[in-house]
Coordinates of C-alpha atoms in Angstrom, one line a residue:
Chain A
M51 CA 0.0 0.1 0.1
N52 CA 1.4 3.5 -0.8
I53 CA 0.7 6.4 1.4
A54 CA 1.3 9.8 0.1
V55 CA 2.2 12.2 2.9
I56 CA 1.7 16.0 2.0
S57 CA 2.2 18.8 4.5
C58 CA 2.5 22.5 4.8
I59 CA 0.6 24.0 1.5
H60 CA 0.1 27.4 3.4
G61 CA -2.1 28.5 0.9
N62 CA -0.5 27.9 -2.3
Y63 CA -3.0 26.4 -4.5
E64 CA -0.9 25.9 -7.7
A65 CA 1.7 23.9 -5.6
L66 CA -1.2 21.6 -4.2
I67 CA -2.8 21.0 -7.5
T68 CA 0.5 20.2 -9.0
V69 CA 1.6 17.7 -6.1
L70 CA -2.3 15.9 -6.3
Q71 CA -1.6 15.5 -10.0
D72 CA 1.9 14.0 -9.3
I73 CA 0.2 11.8 -6.6
D74 CA -2.5 10.6 -9.1
A75 CA 0.5 9.6 -11.5
H76 CA 2.3 7.1 -8.7
Q77 CA -0.4 4.7 -7.9
V78 CA -0.9 6.0 -4.5
D79 CA -3.7 4.4 -2.3
Q80 CA -4.1 6.6 0.1
I81 CA -3.3 10.7 1.0
V82 CA -2.5 11.9 4.5
C83 CA -2.2 15.8 5.3
L84 CA 0.0 16.9 8.2
G85 CA -1.6 20.2 8.3
D86 CA -0.7 24.2 7.8
L87 CA -3.2 24.3 5.1
V88 CA -3.2 28.1 5.5
G89 CA -0.5 31.1 6.1
Y90 CA 1.2 33.6 4.0
G91 CA 0.0 31.8 0.8
P92 CA -2.8 33.8 -1.3
Y93 CA -5.1 31.1 -1.3
P94 CA -6.1 29.9 1.8
H95 CA -9.7 29.2 1.5
G96 CA -9.1 27.5 -1.8
V97 CA -6.7 25.0 -0.5
V98 CA -9.0 24.7 2.8
E99 CA -12.2 23.8 0.3
L100 CA -9.9 21.5 -2.1
I101 CA -8.4 19.4 0.9
Q102 CA -12.0 19.1 2.3
S103 CA -13.3 17.6 -0.7
L104 CA -10.6 14.9 -0.9
E105 CA -12.0 13.4 2.4
I106 CA -8.7 12.6 3.7
P107 CA -7.1 12.3 7.0
V108 CA -5.8 15.9 8.0
V109 CA -4.2 16.5 11.1
Q110 CA -4.0 20.3 12.5
G111 CA -0.9 22.3 11.7
C112 CA 0.4 25.2 13.8
W113 CA -1.2 28.1 11.3
D114 CA -4.6 26.0 11.4
E115 CA -4.5 26.4 15.1
D116 CA -3.6 30.0 15.1
V117 CA -6.2 31.1 12.7
T118 CA -8.7 29.5 14.6
H119 CA -7.7 30.0 18.3
G120 CA -5.4 32.9 17.9
L121 CA -1.7 33.7 17.7
N122 CA 0.4 31.5 19.5
A123 CA 3.1 33.4 21.6
C124 CA 5.4 30.2 22.0
E125 CA 8.8 31.1 21.2
C126 CA 8.7 28.3 18.3
S127 CA 6.2 30.1 15.9
Y128 CA 8.8 32.9 15.5
P129 CA 12.7 33.1 15.5
S130 CA 13.0 36.7 15.2
L131 CA 11.2 39.9 15.5
L132 CA 11.2 40.3 11.6
A133 CA 9.5 37.1 11.3
E134 CA 6.8 37.8 13.9
R135 CA 6.0 41.0 12.5
R136 CA 5.8 39.2 9.0
G137 CA 3.8 36.2 10.4
R138 CA 1.3 38.8 12.3
L139 CA 0.6 40.5 9.2
A140 CA -0.1 37.1 7.3
H141 CA -2.1 35.7 10.2
E142 CA -4.4 38.9 10.1
W143 CA -4.9 38.7 6.3
T144 CA -5.7 35.0 6.5
V145 CA -8.1 35.2 9.2
Q146 CA -9.8 37.9 7.2
Q147 CA -9.9 35.7 3.9
L148 CA -11.2 32.4 5.9
H149 CA -14.7 31.4 5.4
P150 CA -16.6 30.6 8.8
E151 CA -17.0 27.1 7.5
S152 CA -13.0 26.9 6.7
L153 CA -12.3 27.9 10.3
D154 CA -14.5 25.4 11.6
Y155 CA -13.1 22.7 9.6
L156 CA -9.5 23.8 10.8
A157 CA -10.6 24.3 14.1
G158 CA -11.8 20.5 14.3
L159 CA -8.8 19.0 12.9
P160 CA -6.9 16.5 15.4
K161 CA -3.4 16.9 16.7
I162 CA -2.2 13.4 15.7
Y163 CA -3.7 10.6 13.2
R164 CA -2.7 6.9 13.7
Q165 CA -3.0 4.1 11.3
K166 CA -1.5 0.7 12.4
N167 CA 2.1 1.4 13.3
L168 CA 2.1 4.7 11.5
G169 CA 1.6 8.1 13.3
F170 CA 1.2 11.7 11.7
V171 CA 1.6 14.8 13.3
H172 CA 2.6 18.2 12.0
G173 CA 5.2 19.5 14.6
S174 CA 5.9 16.7 17.4
P175 CA 3.5 14.4 19.0
Y176 CA 3.4 17.1 22.1
S177 CA 2.9 20.3 19.8
Q178 CA 2.1 21.4 16.3
H179 CA 4.6 24.4 17.1
E180 CA 7.5 22.0 18.1
Y181 CA 10.1 21.5 15.4
L182 CA 11.6 18.0 15.0
L183 CA 14.8 19.3 13.3
P184 CA 17.0 16.7 11.4
D185 CA 19.9 16.8 14.0
L186 CA 17.7 17.1 17.2
D187 CA 19.3 15.0 19.9
G188 CA 18.8 11.4 19.5
L189 CA 17.4 10.7 22.9
L190 CA 14.8 13.4 22.3
A191 CA 13.7 12.5 18.8
L192 CA 13.4 8.7 20.2
E193 CA 11.3 9.9 23.2
R194 CA 9.3 12.2 20.7
A195 CA 8.7 8.8 18.7
I196 CA 7.9 6.3 21.6
A197 CA 5.4 9.4 23.0
A198 CA 3.4 9.0 19.7
D199 CA 3.4 5.2 20.3
V200 CA 3.9 4.5 16.8
E201 CA 7.0 2.7 14.6
V202 CA 7.2 5.3 11.9
L203 CA 6.4 9.1 12.7
F204 CA 5.3 11.5 10.0
C205 CA 5.9 14.9 10.5
G206 CA 6.2 18.4 8.6
H207 CA 6.5 21.9 10.0
T208 CA 10.5 22.3 9.5
H209 CA 9.7 22.4 5.5
V210 CA 13.3 20.4 5.2
P211 CA 12.2 16.8 4.2
Y212 CA 14.5 14.0 6.0
D213 CA 14.5 10.4 6.9
R214 CA 15.8 9.6 10.2
T215 CA 16.2 5.9 11.9
L216 CA 16.5 5.7 15.5
S217 CA 18.0 2.3 16.2
G218 CA 20.3 0.5 18.8
G219 CA 19.2 2.8 21.3
T220 CA 19.5 1.5 25.3
L221 CA 18.4 3.7 28.1
T222 CA 19.8 3.3 31.4
V223 CA 18.1 4.2 34.7
R224 CA 18.9 3.7 38.3
V225 CA 16.2 2.6 40.7
N226 CA 17.1 2.6 44.3
G227 CA 20.8 2.7 43.2
V228 CA 20.5 -0.3 41.0
P229 CA 21.1 0.2 37.2
Q230 CA 18.7 -1.0 34.7
T231 CA 19.0 -0.8 31.0
I232 CA 16.2 -0.7 29.0
P233 CA 16.5 -1.3 25.1
A234 CA 14.9 1.2 23.2
P235 CA 12.6 0.1 20.3
A236 CA 14.0 1.1 16.8
K237 CA 12.1 4.0 15.5
R238 CA 11.7 6.4 12.4
I239 CA 11.1 9.7 11.8
I240 CA 10.3 10.8 8.3
N241 CA 9.8 14.6 7.3
V242 CA 7.8 15.0 4.5
G243 CA 8.9 18.9 3.5
S244 CA 6.4 21.3 2.4
V245 CA 4.2 21.5 -0.5
G246 CA 3.7 25.4 -0.5
E247 CA 6.6 26.7 1.6
P248 CA 9.8 24.8 0.8
R249 CA 13.0 26.1 2.3
H250 CA 15.6 23.9 0.7
G251 CA 16.9 26.5 -1.6
R252 CA 14.6 25.6 -4.6
P253 CA 11.0 26.5 -5.1
H254 CA 10.1 23.1 -5.8
A255 CA 7.2 21.4 -3.9
T256 CA 8.0 18.2 -1.5
Y257 CA 6.2 15.5 -0.3
V258 CA 6.7 11.5 0.5
I259 CA 5.3 8.1 -1.0
Y260 CA 5.9 5.7 1.7
D261 CA 5.2 1.9 1.0
T262 CA 3.9 0.1 3.5
D263 CA 5.1 -3.2 2.8
S264 CA 8.6 -2.4 2.0
G265 CA 9.1 0.5 4.2
V266 CA 10.4 2.8 1.3
A267 CA 10.1 6.0 1.6
T268 CA 10.3 7.8 -1.5
L269 CA 10.9 11.8 -1.3
R270 CA 8.9 13.4 -4.5
E271 CA 10.2 16.7 -5.5
V272 CA 7.7 18.6 -7.9
P273 CA 8.7 21.7 -10.0
Y274 CA 5.3 23.8 -10.0
D275 CA 4.5 27.3 -11.7
Y276 CA 5.3 29.0 -8.6
R277 CA 5.6 32.5 -10.5
R278 CA 1.7 32.2 -10.6
T279 CA 1.7 32.2 -6.8
C280 CA 4.3 34.7 -6.7
A281 CA 1.8 36.9 -8.7
A282 CA -1.1 36.1 -6.8
I283 CA 0.7 37.3 -3.4
I284 CA 1.5 40.6 -5.1
E285 CA -2.1 40.8 -6.4
Q286 CA -3.7 40.0 -2.9
G287 CA -1.6 42.9 -1.6
L288 CA 0.7 40.5 0.8
P289 CA 4.1 41.7 1.2
T290 CA 6.0 41.3 -1.8
I291 CA 9.0 39.8 0.3
F292 CA 7.0 36.4 0.6
A293 CA 6.8 36.0 -3.4
W294 CA 10.7 36.8 -3.3
R295 CA 11.4 34.3 -0.4
L296 CA 9.2 31.8 -2.2
A297 CA 10.8 31.9 -5.4
Q298 CA 14.3 31.6 -3.7
G299 CA 12.9 28.5 -1.7
L300 CA 13.3 30.4 1.5
E301 CA 10.1 30.2 3.0
F302 CA 8.0 33.3 3.5
A303 CA 9.1 34.4 6.6
E304 CA 12.1 32.7 8.2
R305 CA 13.0 29.2 9.4
A306 CA 13.7 27.7 12.8
E307 CA 17.3 26.3 13.0
D308 CA 17.9 25.8 16.8
A309 CA 17.6 22.0 17.3
S310 CA 17.8 22.1 20.8
H311 CA 14.6 24.4 21.1
L312 CA 11.6 22.5 22.4
C313 CA 8.2 23.6 22.5
S314 CA 7.3 24.4 26.1
R315 CA 3.7 24.1 25.5
G316 CA 2.0 20.4 25.2
V317 CA -0.8 19.6 23.1
G318 CA -3.9 20.8 24.0
Chain B
M68 CA 54.2 77.8 -3.6
V69 CA 55.2 74.4 -4.7
P70 CA 53.2 73.7 -8.1
P71 CA 50.9 71.1 -7.9
A72 CA 52.3 67.4 -8.4
R73 CA 51.3 65.6 -11.1
S74 CA 51.8 61.6 -11.4
L75 CA 54.5 60.4 -13.7
L76 CA 52.7 57.3 -13.5
T77 CA 49.4 56.8 -15.5
G78 CA 49.4 53.1 -16.7
R79 CA 48.8 50.2 -14.8
G80 CA 50.6 49.4 -11.9
G81 CA 48.9 48.9 -8.7
C82 CA 50.8 49.0 -5.3
G83 CA 54.4 49.0 -6.8
N84 CA 53.2 52.3 -8.7
L85 CA 51.8 53.9 -5.6
I86 CA 54.7 53.2 -3.2
I87 CA 56.8 54.9 -5.9
I88 CA 54.4 57.7 -6.0
L89 CA 54.6 58.0 -2.2
I90 CA 58.3 58.3 -2.4
F91 CA 58.2 60.8 -4.8
F92 CA 56.1 63.0 -3.0
C93 CA 58.0 62.6 0.4
V94 CA 61.5 63.0 -1.3
G95 CA 60.5 66.2 -2.9
L96 CA 59.2 67.6 0.5
D97 CA 56.1 67.7 -1.3
V98 CA 54.4 66.8 1.8
M99 CA 51.2 69.4 2.0
T100 CA 49.2 67.2 0.0
V101 CA 45.7 66.9 -0.8
T102 CA 44.4 63.7 -2.2
V103 CA 40.9 64.0 -3.8
V104 CA 40.0 60.3 -4.8
G105 CA 37.1 59.1 -7.0
G106 CA 36.1 56.0 -8.7
L107 CA 33.3 53.4 -9.1
S108 CA 31.1 52.2 -6.1
G109 CA 32.7 49.4 -4.2
V110 CA 35.9 49.5 -5.8
G111 CA 37.6 50.2 -2.8
K112 CA 38.2 54.2 -2.3
T113 CA 37.9 54.5 1.5
H114 CA 39.8 51.3 1.9
W115 CA 42.6 52.9 0.0
V116 CA 42.4 56.1 1.8
R117 CA 42.2 54.0 5.1
Q118 CA 45.5 52.5 3.9
Q119 CA 47.1 56.0 3.1
I120 CA 46.3 56.9 6.6
Q121 CA 48.2 53.9 7.9
Q122 CA 51.2 54.5 6.2
H123 CA 51.2 58.3 7.6
Q124 CA 50.0 58.0 11.3
G125 CA 53.5 57.3 12.5
Q126 CA 54.6 60.5 11.4
G127 CA 52.8 62.7 13.2
D128 CA 51.4 64.6 10.8
P129 CA 48.1 66.1 10.9
M130 CA 45.5 64.4 8.5
F131 CA 42.0 65.1 7.4
Y132 CA 39.4 63.5 5.7
F133 CA 36.5 65.1 3.8
A134 CA 33.5 63.4 1.9
P135 CA 31.4 66.2 0.2
G136 CA 28.6 63.8 -0.9
E137 CA 28.3 62.4 2.7
G138 CA 25.1 64.3 3.2
Q139 CA 23.6 63.3 6.6
L140 CA 25.2 59.7 6.5
P141 CA 29.0 60.0 7.8
L142 CA 29.3 56.2 7.5
D143 CA 33.0 56.2 6.2
R144 CA 34.2 59.4 8.3
T145 CA 32.8 57.9 11.2
L146 CA 34.5 54.6 11.1
L147 CA 37.7 56.4 9.7
Q148 CA 37.7 58.5 12.9
L149 CA 37.1 55.7 15.1
E150 CA 40.1 54.0 14.2
F151 CA 42.2 57.0 13.6
S152 CA 41.5 59.3 16.7
D153 CA 44.0 62.0 15.6
L154 CA 42.3 62.3 11.9
A155 CA 40.1 65.5 11.5
G156 CA 36.9 65.2 10.0
F157 CA 34.6 67.6 8.3
T158 CA 31.2 67.6 7.5
P159 CA 29.5 69.0 3.9
D160 CA 28.9 72.3 5.4
Q161 CA 32.1 72.8 7.0
E162 CA 34.2 73.6 4.1
A163 CA 35.2 77.2 5.3
D164 CA 36.2 75.0 8.7
L165 CA 38.3 73.0 6.6
I166 CA 39.9 76.0 4.6
R167 CA 41.1 77.5 7.8
W168 CA 42.3 74.3 9.3
V169 CA 44.4 73.7 6.4
D170 CA 45.4 77.3 6.5
A171 CA 46.6 77.2 10.0
Q172 CA 49.0 74.1 9.4
R173 CA 52.4 75.3 9.8
G174 CA 54.0 71.8 8.7
P175 CA 53.4 69.0 6.6
F176 CA 50.0 67.5 6.7
W177 CA 48.0 65.2 4.4
G178 CA 44.3 65.4 3.3
W179 CA 42.1 63.1 1.8
I180 CA 38.9 64.2 0.1
E181 CA 37.0 61.1 -1.3
L182 CA 34.2 61.7 -4.0
G183 CA 31.5 59.2 -4.1
V184 CA 30.1 57.6 -7.3
H185 CA 26.9 59.9 -7.1
M186 CA 29.0 62.9 -7.1
D187 CA 29.8 65.3 -9.9
L188 CA 33.7 64.7 -10.4
D189 CA 33.6 68.8 -10.7
S190 CA 32.7 68.9 -7.1
G191 CA 34.7 70.6 -4.7
A192 CA 36.5 72.4 -7.3
F193 CA 35.9 76.1 -5.5
L194 CA 37.2 74.0 -2.2
L195 CA 40.3 72.8 -4.4
T196 CA 41.2 76.3 -5.6
A197 CA 41.5 77.4 -2.2
L198 CA 43.0 74.6 -1.0
R199 CA 45.8 74.8 -3.8
E200 CA 47.0 78.0 -1.9
C201 CA 48.9 76.2 0.7
A202 CA 48.9 72.3 -0.6
D203 CA 49.5 69.9 -3.6
C204 CA 46.4 68.6 -4.6
R205 CA 46.0 65.9 -7.0
H206 CA 42.8 63.7 -8.1
V207 CA 43.6 60.0 -8.0
A208 CA 40.9 57.4 -9.3
L209 CA 40.7 54.0 -8.3
L210 CA 39.2 51.9 -11.4
P211 CA 39.3 48.0 -11.7
E212 CA 41.5 46.6 -14.3
S213 CA 38.9 45.4 -16.5
L214 CA 38.0 48.9 -17.6
G215 CA 41.9 49.6 -18.7
N216 CA 41.0 49.7 -22.1
L217 CA 37.6 51.7 -21.6
S218 CA 37.1 55.3 -21.6
T219 CA 35.5 56.4 -18.4
P220 CA 34.7 59.7 -16.7
W221 CA 37.7 59.0 -14.1
H222 CA 40.4 58.6 -17.3
L223 CA 40.1 62.2 -18.1
W224 CA 39.8 63.5 -14.3
A225 CA 42.4 61.8 -12.8
D226 CA 46.2 62.8 -12.1
E227 CA 46.7 59.2 -11.2
V228 CA 45.0 56.2 -11.9
V229 CA 45.4 53.2 -9.3
W230 CA 44.3 50.1 -11.3
L231 CA 42.9 47.4 -8.9
P232 CA 42.1 43.6 -9.2
T233 CA 38.2 44.0 -8.6
A234 CA 35.2 42.7 -10.6
V235 CA 33.4 45.9 -10.4
T236 CA 32.5 47.6 -13.4
Q237 CA 29.3 49.1 -13.3
W238 CA 28.7 53.0 -13.0
E239 CA 25.8 53.8 -15.2
G240 CA 22.1 53.8 -14.1
L241 CA 23.0 53.3 -10.5
R242 CA 20.9 55.1 -7.7
L243 CA 21.8 55.8 -4.1
W244 CA 19.5 55.3 -1.1
R245 CA 20.6 56.1 2.2
S246 CA 19.1 56.3 5.9
P247 CA 20.1 57.5 8.9
L248 CA 19.4 54.8 11.5
S249 CA 20.7 56.6 14.9
G250 CA 18.4 55.7 17.8
Q251 CA 17.4 52.3 16.3
V252 CA 18.5 49.1 17.8
F253 CA 18.0 45.8 15.6
E254 CA 17.3 42.6 16.5
P255 CA 20.4 40.4 15.8
R256 CA 18.3 37.4 13.9
S257 CA 16.3 40.0 12.1
L258 CA 19.5 42.1 11.1
E259 CA 20.7 39.0 9.8
T260 CA 17.7 37.9 7.8
F261 CA 17.2 41.5 6.4
W262 CA 20.9 41.5 5.4
Q263 CA 20.6 37.9 3.5
E264 CA 17.5 39.2 1.7
L265 CA 19.2 42.7 0.9
T266 CA 22.2 41.0 -0.7
L267 CA 20.4 38.3 -2.5
G268 CA 18.3 41.1 -4.6
A269 CA 15.1 41.1 -2.4
Y270 CA 15.0 44.9 -2.6
G271 CA 16.5 45.5 -6.1
S272 CA 20.0 44.8 -7.4
V273 CA 22.2 46.0 -4.6
I274 CA 25.9 46.1 -6.0
R275 CA 27.2 48.1 -2.7
G276 CA 25.7 48.1 1.0
K277 CA 26.9 49.1 4.0
G278 CA 25.9 50.3 7.3
L279 CA 26.5 50.7 11.0
F280 CA 24.1 48.9 13.4
E281 CA 23.3 49.2 16.9
L282 CA 22.5 45.6 18.7
P283 CA 20.5 45.4 22.0
D284 CA 23.8 43.9 23.8
G285 CA 25.2 47.6 23.4
H286 CA 27.5 46.8 20.7
C287 CA 27.5 48.6 17.3
F288 CA 28.4 46.4 14.0
Y289 CA 29.6 47.4 10.5
L290 CA 28.2 45.6 7.6
D291 CA 29.8 45.7 4.5
F292 CA 28.6 44.1 1.3
C293 CA 30.2 44.2 -2.7
A294 CA 28.5 42.1 -5.3
S295 CA 31.6 41.9 -6.8
S296 CA 33.5 40.2 -3.8
P297 CA 30.7 38.6 -1.6
P298 CA 30.4 37.4 1.3
S299 CA 29.3 40.4 3.5
L300 CA 31.8 41.7 6.4
Y301 CA 30.3 41.7 9.6
L302 CA 32.6 43.8 11.7
P303 CA 32.4 45.0 15.7
V304 CA 33.0 48.7 15.9
R305 CA 35.6 49.7 18.6
Q306 CA 33.2 51.9 20.3
G307 CA 31.6 51.8 23.7
R308 CA 28.7 49.7 24.6
W309 CA 25.8 51.7 24.9
H310 CA 23.6 50.3 28.0
H311 CA 20.9 52.4 28.7
G312 CA 18.2 53.9 26.3
R313 CA 18.5 54.4 22.6
P314 CA 22.2 55.1 21.4
Q315 CA 22.7 58.7 21.0
R316 CA 25.3 58.2 18.5
F317 CA 25.4 57.9 14.7
S318 CA 24.5 54.7 12.7
G319 CA 23.0 54.4 9.2
I320 CA 22.8 52.3 5.9
E321 CA 23.8 53.2 2.5
L322 CA 23.0 51.2 -0.7
V323 CA 23.8 51.7 -4.2
G324 CA 22.2 49.6 -7.0
T325 CA 19.4 49.6 -9.5
D326 CA 15.7 49.4 -9.1
L327 CA 16.0 49.9 -5.1
Q328 CA 12.5 49.2 -4.0
R329 CA 12.7 52.1 -0.9
P330 CA 9.0 51.3 0.6
E331 CA 9.9 47.7 1.0
L332 CA 13.3 48.5 2.5
I333 CA 12.0 50.9 4.8
Q334 CA 8.9 48.3 6.1
A335 CA 11.9 45.6 6.4
I336 CA 14.3 48.0 8.4
T337 CA 11.2 49.0 10.4
D338 CA 10.5 45.4 11.2
C339 CA 13.7 44.7 12.5
C340 CA 13.9 47.4 15.1
L341 CA 13.1 47.1 18.8
T342 CA 10.4 49.0 20.4
D343 CA 11.2 51.0 23.7
E344 CA 9.8 48.3 25.7
Q345 CA 11.8 45.2 23.8
L346 CA 15.1 47.2 24.1
A347 CA 14.3 47.8 27.9
Y348 CA 14.0 44.0 27.9
H349 CA 17.0 43.2 26.1
Q350 CA 19.2 45.7 28.2
Q351 CA 18.2 44.7 31.6
R352 CA 19.5 41.1 29.8
F353 CA 23.0 42.2 29.1
P354 CA 24.4 43.4 32.6
V355 CA 26.7 46.7 32.4
P356 CA 30.3 45.2 33.0
N357 CA 32.3 46.5 35.7
P358 CA 34.3 49.6 35.0

């Protein structure tokens, strides 16, 4: 069975349409979406409507939560003042664009979706705002995967895809001074990148096709007409810097880089 | 009165020629020298002046620096005077003071007048006429070697051309944009992001960018970018840390390029700056070191 896992669309309708066409061409049995349907991009409502029409499992992203519950004040969201001010501007614009039914849909999304031994979250099992960066401390990464109670944990949020296997770990604890060693089960974290806001230095959309039989995860990098999205950003009156950054593959605002930073806020 | 010196060297030669010229001036006791420096943006005019000052500072002779095109943004003069505390500096509206300063010298002195790429090469002609009463004045053009076979406005203007191995070649169609930033304090990560965007072309094609930026820990940094020789330089400025409130000293930014998007630049810079409340919070985090 092939599962296409997509994430972080951010109102980029052009990218989403192209990725769905690519999925159609690859014998995919199921699609799972890891959230952040909106934010920064010019077509938040269109993207929500399209995703809704697919009737696929979708988990809530940090932007989906913020536009329905108000801006989150945790530091994970905005690593700089510049990013925060741009983010707030995009937040206010997006909230104005979304129809009430779209807001209801986003507000009702679950934080985690499990399917057999697979888990799907936006950021981490603890928070949609927490970044599981590829160089996160191994023990912490393993703990996140164990917390999700799955063998393979799919996430997005960082916008940089990776496939990380955590194997051969042991945990030593002392109980009344007596050490006990507990073998940690092998876990795997797969970040599927971003459909609508890549940050790998190219404007192409990324997603992952996962073969549940073989365990092979195939990263798909899909070129799309990002210039149309850039033009729409400007037409909609969003800051032109968003268009420039999208064309550079730099994300709209700014990326998180501190792998040691963990969100202090749990999933509500 | 010694007649104005003319360089015997007009061809290529780089540093070797420069040394010969300096020897020529010194041996001839032609040491009351004012050099007017011109050339392309980013070619290294201020850097060349700095090297000249370094060479002469050990002699104890008075020196001055004057940039008639600096407007309200004395970036280069501020940096030079911070590095060379004895260097006299004059603002564009202090030409009369400069003439009086020169007139008051009773021994050898050195002076440099820098013309930005936006300045007419005849700028300061009246000033030079006055200065020639008591000093030798010469025009030195700094040009890239690649322009050696071309005709530029500087070829006819210069008494001496210093050829430099730089890739800078553009001088037509350029626009200058600058803004004082005194009192503004930048959040470091925001500044880093803004500067990255700036140098990658987010706000137009920037061939030259430089600025002094205050940071919340009280330090001031000099950022310098030249499209022909990336990456940018990030240099701490040697002056005291500013611990309380908004810094009451000069800072600012200057850009040269094409299609510069001024509203977007202003917005981005504004978004990088701390509010009073944010600044107070940051300054509490950086304790004042013991004297």
